[in-house]
């Protein structure tokens, strides 16, 4: 399509509308701008921010929450929005489930419904981890100061990190809560300099991090074992928010913790299907991977896979 449009740009006004932006789309837009510098080419993208979500809830769902609990519900909403985005990217963020998030913030019985909704939203992530993430998030947030404050101190976060570093679901959940060390609306900093546009609800998600992860020439991030990618991401997040993890985490103990997860690799966040059996041991040189094999004579199926960025195995080879 881009090739077709590029030859007609001088004579056409074209508007493309999509419900999400993909890295390949941005690359194609950049190449068009470079090739047709005289043409007006713009990419206008939107983002469901933390403030947008809270504003929508203030006008509707929060009115049904008892006044004494409204501030806790706001903190819960903000924490959940930032946390799920860090792990699962913008694909996990929606306004449609805000009533479920608010119900879960003050109703223990509603957590299961929220867990089911996120699992349904993230169908490619499998049923186990999204559900366990919600339940673990709920337990950590409600038993800590995160439910009471707009943000927490880095010192307090380190206490939580020490407490929840031993199990892979808990570790990934507490890492997803690192943005809560940054006050809402404040810019993140690198070496003391603010990073423009990088508020706590706009930090690089796991999928975005994998796009820019340094790798051998000619390789992609998919050539790196998912446990290794997750391990590097853990330290990227902690470093990004300036959290001193010395004496708490090392690459070895994080990899050992995450290595207890049974994973199936795919594009984006890997499928975590549970814990490794006691007889199994994490092997950094191979893992199972999602592979969509055929029917390649069905153009509709192929187009759907390409649009959804599914992993296609044209030769039916097992990844190792």
PDB file of C-alpha atoms in Angstrom:
ATOM      1  CA  UNK A   1       0.000   0.000   0.000  1.00  0.00           C
ATOM      2  CA  UNK A   2       2.795   2.421   0.912  1.00  0.00           C
ATOM      3  CA  UNK A   3       4.540   1.655  -2.375  1.00  0.00           C
ATOM      4  CA  UNK A   4       1.310   2.317  -4.263  1.00  0.00           C
ATOM      5  CA  UNK A   5       0.773   5.633  -2.475  1.00  0.00           C
ATOM      6  CA  UNK A   6       4.375   6.800  -2.765  1.00  0.00           C
ATOM      7  CA  UNK A   7       4.175   7.009  -6.546  1.00  0.00           C
ATOM      8  CA  UNK A   8       1.000   9.126  -6.362  1.00  0.00           C
ATOM      9  CA  UNK A   9       1.711  11.390  -3.395  1.00  0.00           C
ATOM     10  CA  UNK A  10       2.286  14.588  -5.402  1.00  0.00           C
ATOM     11  CA  UNK A  11      -1.258  14.361  -6.793  1.00  0.00           C
ATOM     12  CA  UNK A  12      -3.195  12.911  -3.880  1.00  0.00           C
ATOM     13  CA  UNK A  13      -4.345  13.839  -0.414  1.00  0.00           C
ATOM     14  CA  UNK A  14      -4.256  10.634   1.621  1.00  0.00           C
ATOM     15  CA  UNK A  15      -5.459   9.968   5.161  1.00  0.00           C
ATOM     16  CA  UNK A  16      -4.762   6.624   6.830  1.00  0.00           C
ATOM     17  CA  UNK A  17      -6.569   5.800  10.074  1.00  0.00           C
ATOM     18  CA  UNK A  18      -5.571   2.950  12.386  1.00  0.00           C
ATOM     19  CA  UNK A  19      -6.356   1.955  15.966  1.00  0.00           C
ATOM     20  CA  UNK A  20      -2.685   1.464  16.845  1.00  0.00           C
ATOM     21  CA  UNK A  21       0.708   2.401  15.448  1.00  0.00           C
ATOM     22  CA  UNK A  22       3.275  -0.266  14.668  1.00  0.00           C
ATOM     23  CA  UNK A  23       7.065   0.229  14.428  1.00  0.00           C
ATOM     24  CA  UNK A  24       6.981  -0.758  10.742  1.00  0.00           C
ATOM     25  CA  UNK A  25       4.382   1.924  10.017  1.00  0.00           C
ATOM     26  CA  UNK A  26       6.603   4.569  11.623  1.00  0.00           C
ATOM     27  CA  UNK A  27       9.593   3.393   9.576  1.00  0.00           C
ATOM     28  CA  UNK A  28       7.567   3.611   6.372  1.00  0.00           C
ATOM     29  CA  UNK A  29       6.328   7.089   7.265  1.00  0.00           C
ATOM     30  CA  UNK A  30       9.904   8.211   7.896  1.00  0.00           C
ATOM     31  CA  UNK A  31      11.051   6.870   4.522  1.00  0.00           C
ATOM     32  CA  UNK A  32       8.165   8.653   2.769  1.00  0.00           C
ATOM     33  CA  UNK A  33       9.069  11.943   4.451  1.00  0.00           C
ATOM     34  CA  UNK A  34      12.665  11.531   3.368  1.00  0.00           C
ATOM     35  CA  UNK A  35      11.743  10.678  -0.223  1.00  0.00           C
ATOM     36  CA  UNK A  36       9.063  13.362  -0.592  1.00  0.00           C
ATOM     37  CA  UNK A  37      10.427  16.163   1.551  1.00  0.00           C
ATOM     38  CA  UNK A  38       8.372  18.722  -0.392  1.00  0.00           C
ATOM     39  CA  UNK A  39       5.084  16.988   0.462  1.00  0.00           C
ATOM     40  CA  UNK A  40       3.252  17.552   3.700  1.00  0.00           C
ATOM     41  CA  UNK A  41       3.387  14.185   5.471  1.00  0.00           C
ATOM     42  CA  UNK A  42       2.239  14.013   9.086  1.00  0.00           C
ATOM     43  CA  UNK A  43       1.776  11.219  11.582  1.00  0.00           C
ATOM     44  CA  UNK A  44      -0.731  12.150  14.271  1.00  0.00           C
ATOM     45  CA  UNK A  45      -1.023   9.604  17.050  1.00  0.00           C
ATOM     46  CA  UNK A  46      -3.005   9.507  20.246  1.00  0.00           C
ATOM     47  CA  UNK A  47      -2.281   7.897  23.590  1.00  0.00           C
ATOM     48  CA  UNK A  48      -4.540   6.837  26.452  1.00  0.00           C
ATOM     49  CA  UNK A  49      -2.816   8.671  29.261  1.00  0.00           C
ATOM     50  CA  UNK A  50      -3.242   8.346  32.998  1.00  0.00           C
ATOM     51  CA  UNK A  51      -4.970  11.740  33.245  1.00  0.00           C
ATOM     52  CA  UNK A  52      -7.426  10.820  30.458  1.00  0.00           C
ATOM     53  CA  UNK A  53      -8.388   7.658  32.292  1.00  0.00           C
ATOM     54  CA  UNK A  54      -8.870   9.373  35.636  1.00  0.00           C
ATOM     55  CA  UNK A  55     -10.927  12.174  34.036  1.00  0.00           C
ATOM     56  CA  UNK A  56     -13.231   9.643  32.389  1.00  0.00           C
ATOM     57  CA  UNK A  57     -13.686   7.842  35.700  1.00  0.00           C
ATOM     58  CA  UNK A  58     -14.313  11.080  37.656  1.00  0.00           C
ATOM     59  CA  UNK A  59     -17.277  11.852  35.434  1.00  0.00           C
ATOM     60  CA  UNK A  60     -18.823   8.407  35.717  1.00  0.00           C
ATOM     61  CA  UNK A  61     -17.672   5.382  37.723  1.00  0.00           C
ATOM     62  CA  UNK A  62     -15.954   7.144  40.641  1.00  0.00           C
ATOM     63  CA  UNK A  63     -19.225   8.813  41.606  1.00  0.00           C
ATOM     64  CA  UNK A  64     -20.517   5.438  42.772  1.00  0.00           C
ATOM     65  CA  UNK A  65     -17.535   4.884  45.090  1.00  0.00           C
ATOM     66  CA  UNK A  66     -18.011   5.948  48.724  1.00  0.00           C
ATOM     67  CA  UNK A  67     -16.342   9.330  49.273  1.00  0.00           C
ATOM     68  CA  UNK A  68     -13.940   7.899  51.853  1.00  0.00           C
ATOM     69  CA  UNK A  69     -12.611   5.409  49.304  1.00  0.00           C
ATOM     70  CA  UNK A  70     -12.384   7.597  46.198  1.00  0.00           C
ATOM     71  CA  UNK A  71      -8.754   8.631  46.656  1.00  0.00           C
ATOM     72  CA  UNK A  72      -7.717   4.986  47.084  1.00  0.00           C
ATOM     73  CA  UNK A  73      -9.656   4.088  43.929  1.00  0.00           C
ATOM     74  CA  UNK A  74      -7.866   6.862  41.987  1.00  0.00           C
ATOM     75  CA  UNK A  75      -4.470   5.588  43.159  1.00  0.00           C
ATOM     76  CA  UNK A  76      -5.447   2.020  42.231  1.00  0.00           C
ATOM     77  CA  UNK A  77      -6.597   3.086  38.745  1.00  0.00           C
ATOM     78  CA  UNK A  78      -3.360   5.008  38.058  1.00  0.00           C
ATOM     79  CA  UNK A  79      -1.147   2.195  39.338  1.00  0.00           C
ATOM     80  CA  UNK A  80      -2.980  -0.447  37.291  1.00  0.00           C
ATOM     81  CA  UNK A  81      -2.873   1.638  34.119  1.00  0.00           C
ATOM     82  CA  UNK A  82       0.882   2.274  34.385  1.00  0.00           C
ATOM     83  CA  UNK A  83       1.721  -1.273  35.477  1.00  0.00           C
ATOM     84  CA  UNK A  84      -0.118  -3.140  32.738  1.00  0.00           C
ATOM     85  CA  UNK A  85       1.318  -0.808  30.102  1.00  0.00           C
ATOM     86  CA  UNK A  86       4.917  -1.415  31.252  1.00  0.00           C
ATOM     87  CA  UNK A  87       4.598  -5.179  30.781  1.00  0.00           C
ATOM     88  CA  UNK A  88       2.058  -5.548  27.990  1.00  0.00           C
ATOM     89  CA  UNK A  89       2.342  -2.190  26.118  1.00  0.00           C
ATOM     90  CA  UNK A  90      -0.494   0.083  24.983  1.00  0.00           C
ATOM     91  CA  UNK A  91      -2.340  -2.982  23.651  1.00  0.00           C
ATOM     92  CA  UNK A  92      -3.410  -3.697  27.234  1.00  0.00           C
ATOM     93  CA  UNK A  93      -4.785  -0.198  27.878  1.00  0.00           C
ATOM     94  CA  UNK A  94      -8.445   0.558  27.325  1.00  0.00           C
ATOM     95  CA  UNK A  95     -11.280   2.649  28.734  1.00  0.00           C
ATOM     96  CA  UNK A  96     -13.728  -0.218  28.373  1.00  0.00           C
ATOM     97  CA  UNK A  97     -12.712  -1.974  31.589  1.00  0.00           C
ATOM     98  CA  UNK A  98     -12.501   1.086  33.841  1.00  0.00           C
ATOM     99  CA  UNK A  99     -15.620   0.048  35.783  1.00  0.00           C
ATOM    100  CA  UNK A 100     -13.954  -3.295  36.505  1.00  0.00           C
ATOM    101  CA  UNK A 101     -10.776  -1.590  37.720  1.00  0.00           C
ATOM    102  CA  UNK A 102     -12.758   0.687  40.044  1.00  0.00           C
ATOM    103  CA  UNK A 103     -14.824  -2.212  41.376  1.00  0.00           C
ATOM    104  CA  UNK A 104     -11.665  -4.190  42.059  1.00  0.00           C
ATOM    105  CA  UNK A 105     -10.156  -1.237  43.922  1.00  0.00           C
ATOM    106  CA  UNK A 106     -12.671  -1.542  46.772  1.00  0.00           C
ATOM    107  CA  UNK A 107     -14.341  -4.919  46.231  1.00  0.00           C
ATOM    108  CA  UNK A 108     -12.324  -8.105  46.744  1.00  0.00           C
ATOM    109  CA  UNK A 109     -14.860 -10.149  44.835  1.00  0.00           C
ATOM    110  CA  UNK A 110     -14.347  -8.089  41.652  1.00  0.00           C
ATOM    111  CA  UNK A 111     -10.649  -8.925  41.215  1.00  0.00           C
ATOM    112  CA  UNK A 112     -11.406 -12.219  39.453  1.00  0.00           C
ATOM    113  CA  UNK A 113     -13.585 -10.392  36.932  1.00  0.00           C
ATOM    114  CA  UNK A 114     -10.803  -7.876  36.218  1.00  0.00           C
ATOM    115  CA  UNK A 115      -8.309 -10.732  35.838  1.00  0.00           C
ATOM    116  CA  UNK A 116     -10.600 -12.449  33.336  1.00  0.00           C
ATOM    117  CA  UNK A 117     -11.055  -9.192  31.398  1.00  0.00           C
ATOM    118  CA  UNK A 118      -7.299  -8.606  31.045  1.00  0.00           C
ATOM    119  CA  UNK A 119      -6.769 -12.230  29.982  1.00  0.00           C
ATOM    120  CA  UNK A 120      -9.455 -11.780  27.333  1.00  0.00           C
ATOM    121  CA  UNK A 121      -7.877  -8.520  26.171  1.00  0.00           C
ATOM    122  CA  UNK A 122      -4.417 -10.115  25.977  1.00  0.00           C
ATOM    123  CA  UNK A 123      -5.481 -13.379  24.398  1.00  0.00           C
ATOM    124  CA  UNK A 124      -2.053 -13.920  22.789  1.00  0.00           C
ATOM    125  CA  UNK A 125      -0.376 -13.771  26.218  1.00  0.00           C
ATOM    126  CA  UNK A 126      -2.176 -16.914  27.338  1.00  0.00           C
ATOM    127  CA  UNK A 127      -4.576 -17.299  30.278  1.00  0.00           C
ATOM    128  CA  UNK A 128      -2.074 -17.822  33.112  1.00  0.00           C
ATOM    129  CA  UNK A 129       0.141 -14.772  33.481  1.00  0.00           C
ATOM    130  CA  UNK A 130      -2.311 -11.890  32.810  1.00  0.00           C
ATOM    131  CA  UNK A 131      -4.663 -13.387  35.396  1.00  0.00           C
ATOM    132  CA  UNK A 132      -1.910 -13.973  37.967  1.00  0.00           C
ATOM    133  CA  UNK A 133      -0.542 -10.501  37.312  1.00  0.00           C
ATOM    134  CA  UNK A 134      -3.884  -8.883  38.215  1.00  0.00           C
ATOM    135  CA  UNK A 135      -4.265 -10.923  41.415  1.00  0.00           C
ATOM    136  CA  UNK A 136      -0.679 -10.254  42.486  1.00  0.00           C
ATOM    137  CA  UNK A 137      -0.981  -6.555  41.599  1.00  0.00           C
ATOM    138  CA  UNK A 138      -4.138  -6.307  43.706  1.00  0.00           C
ATOM    139  CA  UNK A 139      -2.494  -8.003  46.687  1.00  0.00           C
ATOM    140  CA  UNK A 140       0.672  -5.874  46.552  1.00  0.00           C
ATOM    141  CA  UNK A 141      -1.086  -2.552  46.011  1.00  0.00           C
ATOM    142  CA  UNK A 142      -3.714  -3.038  48.697  1.00  0.00           C
ATOM    143  CA  UNK A 143      -1.152  -4.131  51.281  1.00  0.00           C
ATOM    144  CA  UNK A 144       1.180  -1.175  50.612  1.00  0.00           C
ATOM    145  CA  UNK A 145       1.204   2.626  50.491  1.00  0.00           C
ATOM    146  CA  UNK A 146       0.566   2.522  46.720  1.00  0.00           C
ATOM    147  CA  UNK A 147      -3.177   2.407  47.442  1.00  0.00           C
ATOM    148  CA  UNK A 148      -2.922   5.569  49.556  1.00  0.00           C
ATOM    149  CA  UNK A 149      -0.616   7.907  47.635  1.00  0.00           C
ATOM    150  CA  UNK A 150      -0.239   9.349  44.139  1.00  0.00           C
ATOM    151  CA  UNK A 151       3.387   8.220  44.175  1.00  0.00           C
ATOM    152  CA  UNK A 152       5.812   6.445  46.487  1.00  0.00           C
ATOM    153  CA  UNK A 153       9.425   7.154  47.401  1.00  0.00           C
ATOM    154  CA  UNK A 154      12.264   5.153  45.890  1.00  0.00           C
ATOM    155  CA  UNK A 155      13.277   4.099  49.397  1.00  0.00           C
ATOM    156  CA  UNK A 156       9.837   2.611  50.021  1.00  0.00           C
ATOM    157  CA  UNK A 157       9.871   0.935  46.602  1.00  0.00           C
ATOM    158  CA  UNK A 158      13.183  -0.745  47.490  1.00  0.00           C
ATOM    159  CA  UNK A 159      11.507  -2.245  50.571  1.00  0.00           C
ATOM    160  CA  UNK A 160       8.781  -3.685  48.330  1.00  0.00           C
ATOM    161  CA  UNK A 161      11.408  -4.913  45.855  1.00  0.00           C
ATOM    162  CA  UNK A 162      13.242  -6.757  48.628  1.00  0.00           C
ATOM    163  CA  UNK A 163       9.973  -8.303  49.817  1.00  0.00           C
ATOM    164  CA  UNK A 164       8.679  -9.455  46.420  1.00  0.00           C
ATOM    165  CA  UNK A 165      11.878 -10.452  44.581  1.00  0.00           C
ATOM    166  CA  UNK A 166      11.680 -14.214  45.087  1.00  0.00           C
ATOM    167  CA  UNK A 167       8.808 -15.388  42.826  1.00  0.00           C
ATOM    168  CA  UNK A 168       8.687 -14.587  39.104  1.00  0.00           C
ATOM    169  CA  UNK A 169       5.078 -13.316  39.059  1.00  0.00           C
ATOM    170  CA  UNK A 170       5.705 -11.096  42.075  1.00  0.00           C
ATOM    171  CA  UNK A 171       9.016  -9.823  40.699  1.00  0.00           C
ATOM    172  CA  UNK A 172       7.570  -8.849  37.311  1.00  0.00           C
ATOM    173  CA  UNK A 173       4.581  -7.245  39.039  1.00  0.00           C
ATOM    174  CA  UNK A 174       6.732  -5.149  41.366  1.00  0.00           C
ATOM    175  CA  UNK A 175       8.899  -4.116  38.392  1.00  0.00           C
ATOM    176  CA  UNK A 176       5.728  -2.983  36.590  1.00  0.00           C
ATOM    177  CA  UNK A 177       5.013  -0.731  39.579  1.00  0.00           C
ATOM    178  CA  UNK A 178       8.335   1.144  39.319  1.00  0.00           C
ATOM    179  CA  UNK A 179       6.600   4.060  37.484  1.00  0.00           C
ATOM    180  CA  UNK A 180       4.770   4.828  40.742  1.00  0.00           C
ATOM    181  CA  UNK A 181       8.044   6.258  42.105  1.00  0.00           C
ATOM    182  CA  UNK A 182       7.508   9.163  39.708  1.00  0.00           C
ATOM    183  CA  UNK A 183       4.828  11.762  40.588  1.00  0.00           C
ATOM    184  CA  UNK A 184       2.024  12.005  37.974  1.00  0.00           C
ATOM    185  CA  UNK A 185       2.892  14.339  35.113  1.00  0.00           C
ATOM    186  CA  UNK A 186       6.551  14.656  36.088  1.00  0.00           C
ATOM    187  CA  UNK A 187       9.155  13.905  33.417  1.00  0.00           C
ATOM    188  CA  UNK A 188      11.576  11.037  33.913  1.00  0.00           C
ATOM    189  CA  UNK A 189      15.247  12.026  34.086  1.00  0.00           C
ATOM    190  CA  UNK A 190      18.459  10.588  32.686  1.00  0.00           C
ATOM    191  CA  UNK A 191      21.675  11.785  34.326  1.00  0.00           C
ATOM    192  CA  UNK A 192      19.669  14.592  35.900  1.00  0.00           C
ATOM    193  CA  UNK A 193      18.209  15.781  32.584  1.00  0.00           C
ATOM    194  CA  UNK A 194      14.465  15.492  31.937  1.00  0.00           C
ATOM    195  CA  UNK A 195      13.429  13.200  29.068  1.00  0.00           C
ATOM    196  CA  UNK A 196      10.748  15.092  27.175  1.00  0.00           C
ATOM    197  CA  UNK A 197       7.429  13.282  26.926  1.00  0.00           C
ATOM    198  CA  UNK A 198       8.518  10.444  29.214  1.00  0.00           C
ATOM    199  CA  UNK A 199       6.007  10.631  32.047  1.00  0.00           C
ATOM    200  CA  UNK A 200       5.269   7.505  34.046  1.00  0.00           C
ATOM    201  CA  UNK A 201       2.469   6.469  31.686  1.00  0.00           C
ATOM    202  CA  UNK A 202       4.695   6.877  28.612  1.00  0.00           C
ATOM    203  CA  UNK A 203       7.816   4.943  29.600  1.00  0.00           C
ATOM    204  CA  UNK A 204       9.149   2.268  27.273  1.00  0.00           C
ATOM    205  CA  UNK A 205       7.153  -0.961  27.587  1.00  0.00           C
ATOM    206  CA  UNK A 206       8.675  -4.436  27.307  1.00  0.00           C
ATOM    207  CA  UNK A 207       7.724  -4.744  23.619  1.00  0.00           C
ATOM    208  CA  UNK A 208       9.129  -1.274  22.849  1.00  0.00           C
ATOM    209  CA  UNK A 209      12.285  -2.104  24.775  1.00  0.00           C
ATOM    210  CA  UNK A 210      12.806  -5.262  22.698  1.00  0.00           C
ATOM    211  CA  UNK A 211      12.560  -3.177  19.520  1.00  0.00           C
ATOM    212  CA  UNK A 212      15.670  -1.205  20.493  1.00  0.00           C
ATOM    213  CA  UNK A 213      17.513  -3.899  22.444  1.00  0.00           C
ATOM    214  CA  UNK A 214      21.133  -4.160  21.320  1.00  0.00           C
ATOM    215  CA  UNK A 215      21.721  -7.451  19.551  1.00  0.00           C
ATOM    216  CA  UNK A 216      24.222  -9.112  17.191  1.00  0.00           C
ATOM    217  CA  UNK A 217      24.348  -7.772  13.634  1.00  0.00           C
ATOM    218  CA  UNK A 218      21.656  -9.428  11.522  1.00  0.00           C
ATOM    219  CA  UNK A 219      19.770 -10.743  14.563  1.00  0.00           C
ATOM    220  CA  UNK A 220      16.466  -9.632  16.059  1.00  0.00           C
ATOM    221  CA  UNK A 221      15.415  -9.578  19.709  1.00  0.00           C
ATOM    222  CA  UNK A 222      13.625 -12.864  19.003  1.00  0.00           C
ATOM    223  CA  UNK A 223      17.049 -14.516  18.721  1.00  0.00           C
ATOM    224  CA  UNK A 224      17.525 -13.777  22.440  1.00  0.00           C
ATOM    225  CA  UNK A 225      15.904 -16.138  24.935  1.00  0.00           C
ATOM    226  CA  UNK A 226      12.755 -14.553  26.471  1.00  0.00           C
ATOM    227  CA  UNK A 227      14.079 -15.077  30.020  1.00  0.00           C
ATOM    228  CA  UNK A 228      17.222 -13.152  29.042  1.00  0.00           C
ATOM    229  CA  UNK A 229      15.093 -10.369  27.507  1.00  0.00           C
ATOM    230  CA  UNK A 230      12.962 -10.140  30.649  1.00  0.00           C
ATOM    231  CA  UNK A 231      16.059 -10.101  32.872  1.00  0.00           C
ATOM    232  CA  UNK A 232      17.628  -7.225  30.942  1.00  0.00           C
ATOM    233  CA  UNK A 233      14.272  -5.406  30.989  1.00  0.00           C
ATOM    234  CA  UNK A 234      14.084  -5.653  34.792  1.00  0.00           C
ATOM    235  CA  UNK A 235      17.367  -3.769  35.142  1.00  0.00           C
ATOM    236  CA  UNK A 236      16.432  -1.327  32.371  1.00  0.00           C
ATOM    237  CA  UNK A 237      13.294  -0.306  34.300  1.00  0.00           C
ATOM    238  CA  UNK A 238      15.110   0.038  37.629  1.00  0.00           C
ATOM    239  CA  UNK A 239      17.909   2.068  36.053  1.00  0.00           C
ATOM    240  CA  UNK A 240      15.436   4.224  34.124  1.00  0.00           C
ATOM    241  CA  UNK A 241      13.709   5.281  37.336  1.00  0.00           C
ATOM    242  CA  UNK A 242      16.989   5.710  39.212  1.00  0.00           C
ATOM    243  CA  UNK A 243      16.283   2.941  41.721  1.00  0.00           C
ATOM    244  CA  UNK A 244      19.374   1.628  43.498  1.00  0.00           C
ATOM    245  CA  UNK A 245      18.942  -2.158  43.450  1.00  0.00           C
ATOM    246  CA  UNK A 246      22.421  -2.917  44.823  1.00  0.00           C
ATOM    247  CA  UNK A 247      22.312  -5.589  47.516  1.00  0.00           C
ATOM    248  CA  UNK A 248      18.801  -6.607  46.400  1.00  0.00           C
ATOM    249  CA  UNK A 249      19.078  -7.897  42.848  1.00  0.00           C
ATOM    250  CA  UNK A 250      21.858  -9.253  40.660  1.00  0.00           C
ATOM    251  CA  UNK A 251      21.612 -10.504  37.056  1.00  0.00           C
ATOM    252  CA  UNK A 252      22.185 -14.024  38.359  1.00  0.00           C
ATOM    253  CA  UNK A 253      19.415 -14.098  40.973  1.00  0.00           C
ATOM    254  CA  UNK A 254      16.938 -12.342  38.657  1.00  0.00           C
ATOM    255  CA  UNK A 255      17.634 -14.826  35.875  1.00  0.00           C
ATOM    256  CA  UNK A 256      17.287 -17.690  38.343  1.00  0.00           C
ATOM    257  CA  UNK A 257      13.965 -16.299  39.606  1.00  0.00           C
ATOM    258  CA  UNK A 258      12.519 -15.700  36.126  1.00  0.00           C
ATOM    259  CA  UNK A 259      13.971 -19.002  34.932  1.00  0.00           C
ATOM    260  CA  UNK A 260      11.465 -20.772  37.180  1.00  0.00           C
ATOM    261  CA  UNK A 261       8.754 -19.695  34.715  1.00  0.00           C
ATOM    262  CA  UNK A 262       7.708 -22.019  31.926  1.00  0.00           C
ATOM    263  CA  UNK A 263       7.649 -19.824  28.819  1.00  0.00           C
ATOM    264  CA  UNK A 264       6.761 -20.032  25.151  1.00  0.00           C
ATOM    265  CA  UNK A 265       8.398 -17.333  23.067  1.00  0.00           C
ATOM    266  CA  UNK A 266       6.524 -15.091  20.655  1.00  0.00           C
ATOM    267  CA  UNK A 267       6.614 -11.537  19.314  1.00  0.00           C
ATOM    268  CA  UNK A 268       6.052  -9.134  22.212  1.00  0.00           C
ATOM    269  CA  UNK A 269       5.545 -10.401  25.745  1.00  0.00           C
ATOM    270  CA  UNK A 270       6.250 -14.147  25.975  1.00  0.00           C
ATOM    271  CA  UNK A 271       3.557 -16.619  26.959  1.00  0.00           C
ATOM    272  CA  UNK A 272       4.144 -17.650  30.573  1.00  0.00           C
ATOM    273  CA  UNK A 273       2.177 -20.851  31.100  1.00  0.00           C
ATOM    274  CA  UNK A 274       3.133 -21.521  34.719  1.00  0.00           C
ATOM    275  CA  UNK A 275       6.090 -22.706  36.758  1.00  0.00           C
ATOM    276  CA  UNK A 276       8.737 -25.131  35.598  1.00  0.00           C
ATOM    277  CA  UNK A 277       8.409 -28.627  37.009  1.00  0.00           C
ATOM    278  CA  UNK A 278      10.931 -29.521  39.705  1.00  0.00           C
ATOM    279  CA  UNK A 279      12.736 -31.785  37.213  1.00  0.00           C
ATOM    280  CA  UNK A 280      13.009 -29.078  34.533  1.00  0.00           C
ATOM    281  CA  UNK A 281      15.787 -26.533  34.415  1.00  0.00           C
ATOM    282  CA  UNK A 282      15.962 -23.264  32.519  1.00  0.00           C
ATOM    283  CA  UNK A 283      18.033 -23.648  29.346  1.00  0.00           C
ATOM    284  CA  UNK A 284      19.265 -20.333  27.959  1.00  0.00           C
ATOM    285  CA  UNK A 285      20.067 -21.896  24.571  1.00  0.00           C
ATOM    286  CA  UNK A 286      16.614 -23.112  23.565  1.00  0.00           C
ATOM    287  CA  UNK A 287      12.928 -22.724  24.322  1.00  0.00           C
ATOM    288  CA  UNK A 288       9.540 -23.448  22.859  1.00  0.00           C
ATOM    289  CA  UNK A 289       8.149 -20.795  20.526  1.00  0.00           C
ATOM    290  CA  UNK A 290       4.824 -19.963  18.928  1.00  0.00           C
ATOM    291  CA  UNK A 291       4.826 -20.870  15.273  1.00  0.00           C
ATOM    292  CA  UNK A 292       1.930 -20.317  12.903  1.00  0.00           C
ATOM    293  CA  UNK A 293       2.310 -22.876  10.138  1.00  0.00           C
ATOM    294  CA  UNK A 294      -0.116 -22.604   7.222  1.00  0.00           C
ATOM    295  CA  UNK A 295      -2.526 -22.592   5.606  1.00  0.00           C
ATOM    296  CA  UNK A 296      -0.308 -20.311   3.524  1.00  0.00           C
ATOM    297  CA  UNK A 297      -2.621 -20.717   0.520  1.00  0.00           C
ATOM    298  CA  UNK A 298      -5.272 -18.809   2.514  1.00  0.00           C
ATOM    299  CA  UNK A 299      -4.487 -15.150   1.808  1.00  0.00           C
ATOM    300  CA  UNK A 300      -6.999 -13.911   4.396  1.00  0.00           C
ATOM    301  CA  UNK A 301      -5.248 -15.914   7.116  1.00  0.00           C
ATOM    302  CA  UNK A 302      -1.803 -14.701   6.024  1.00  0.00           C
ATOM    303  CA  UNK A 303      -2.957 -11.060   5.976  1.00  0.00           C
ATOM    304  CA  UNK A 304      -4.480 -11.417   9.442  1.00  0.00           C
ATOM    305  CA  UNK A 305      -1.221 -12.858  10.794  1.00  0.00           C
ATOM    306  CA  UNK A 306       0.804 -10.053   9.246  1.00  0.00           C
ATOM    307  CA  UNK A 307      -1.572  -7.348  10.541  1.00  0.00           C
ATOM    308  CA  UNK A 308      -1.440  -8.766  14.062  1.00  0.00           C
ATOM    309  CA  UNK A 309       2.327  -9.287  13.892  1.00  0.00           C
ATOM    310  CA  UNK A 310       2.036 -12.990  14.607  1.00  0.00           C
ATOM    311  CA  UNK A 311       5.124 -15.166  14.301  1.00  0.00           C
ATOM    312  CA  UNK A 312       4.956 -16.978  10.949  1.00  0.00           C
ATOM    313  CA  UNK A 313       7.031 -20.096  10.421  1.00  0.00           C
ATOM    314  CA  UNK A 314       7.081 -20.406   6.637  1.00  0.00           C
ATOM    315  CA  UNK A 315       9.155 -23.568   6.703  1.00  0.00           C
ATOM    316  CA  UNK A 316       7.595 -25.263   9.709  1.00  0.00           C
ATOM    317  CA  UNK A 317      10.920 -25.293  11.557  1.00  0.00           C
ATOM    318  CA  UNK A 318      11.063 -25.587  15.331  1.00  0.00           C
ATOM    319  CA  UNK A 319      12.829 -22.595  16.842  1.00  0.00           C
ATOM    320  CA  UNK A 320      15.828 -23.326  19.030  1.00  0.00           C
TER     321      UNK A 320
END
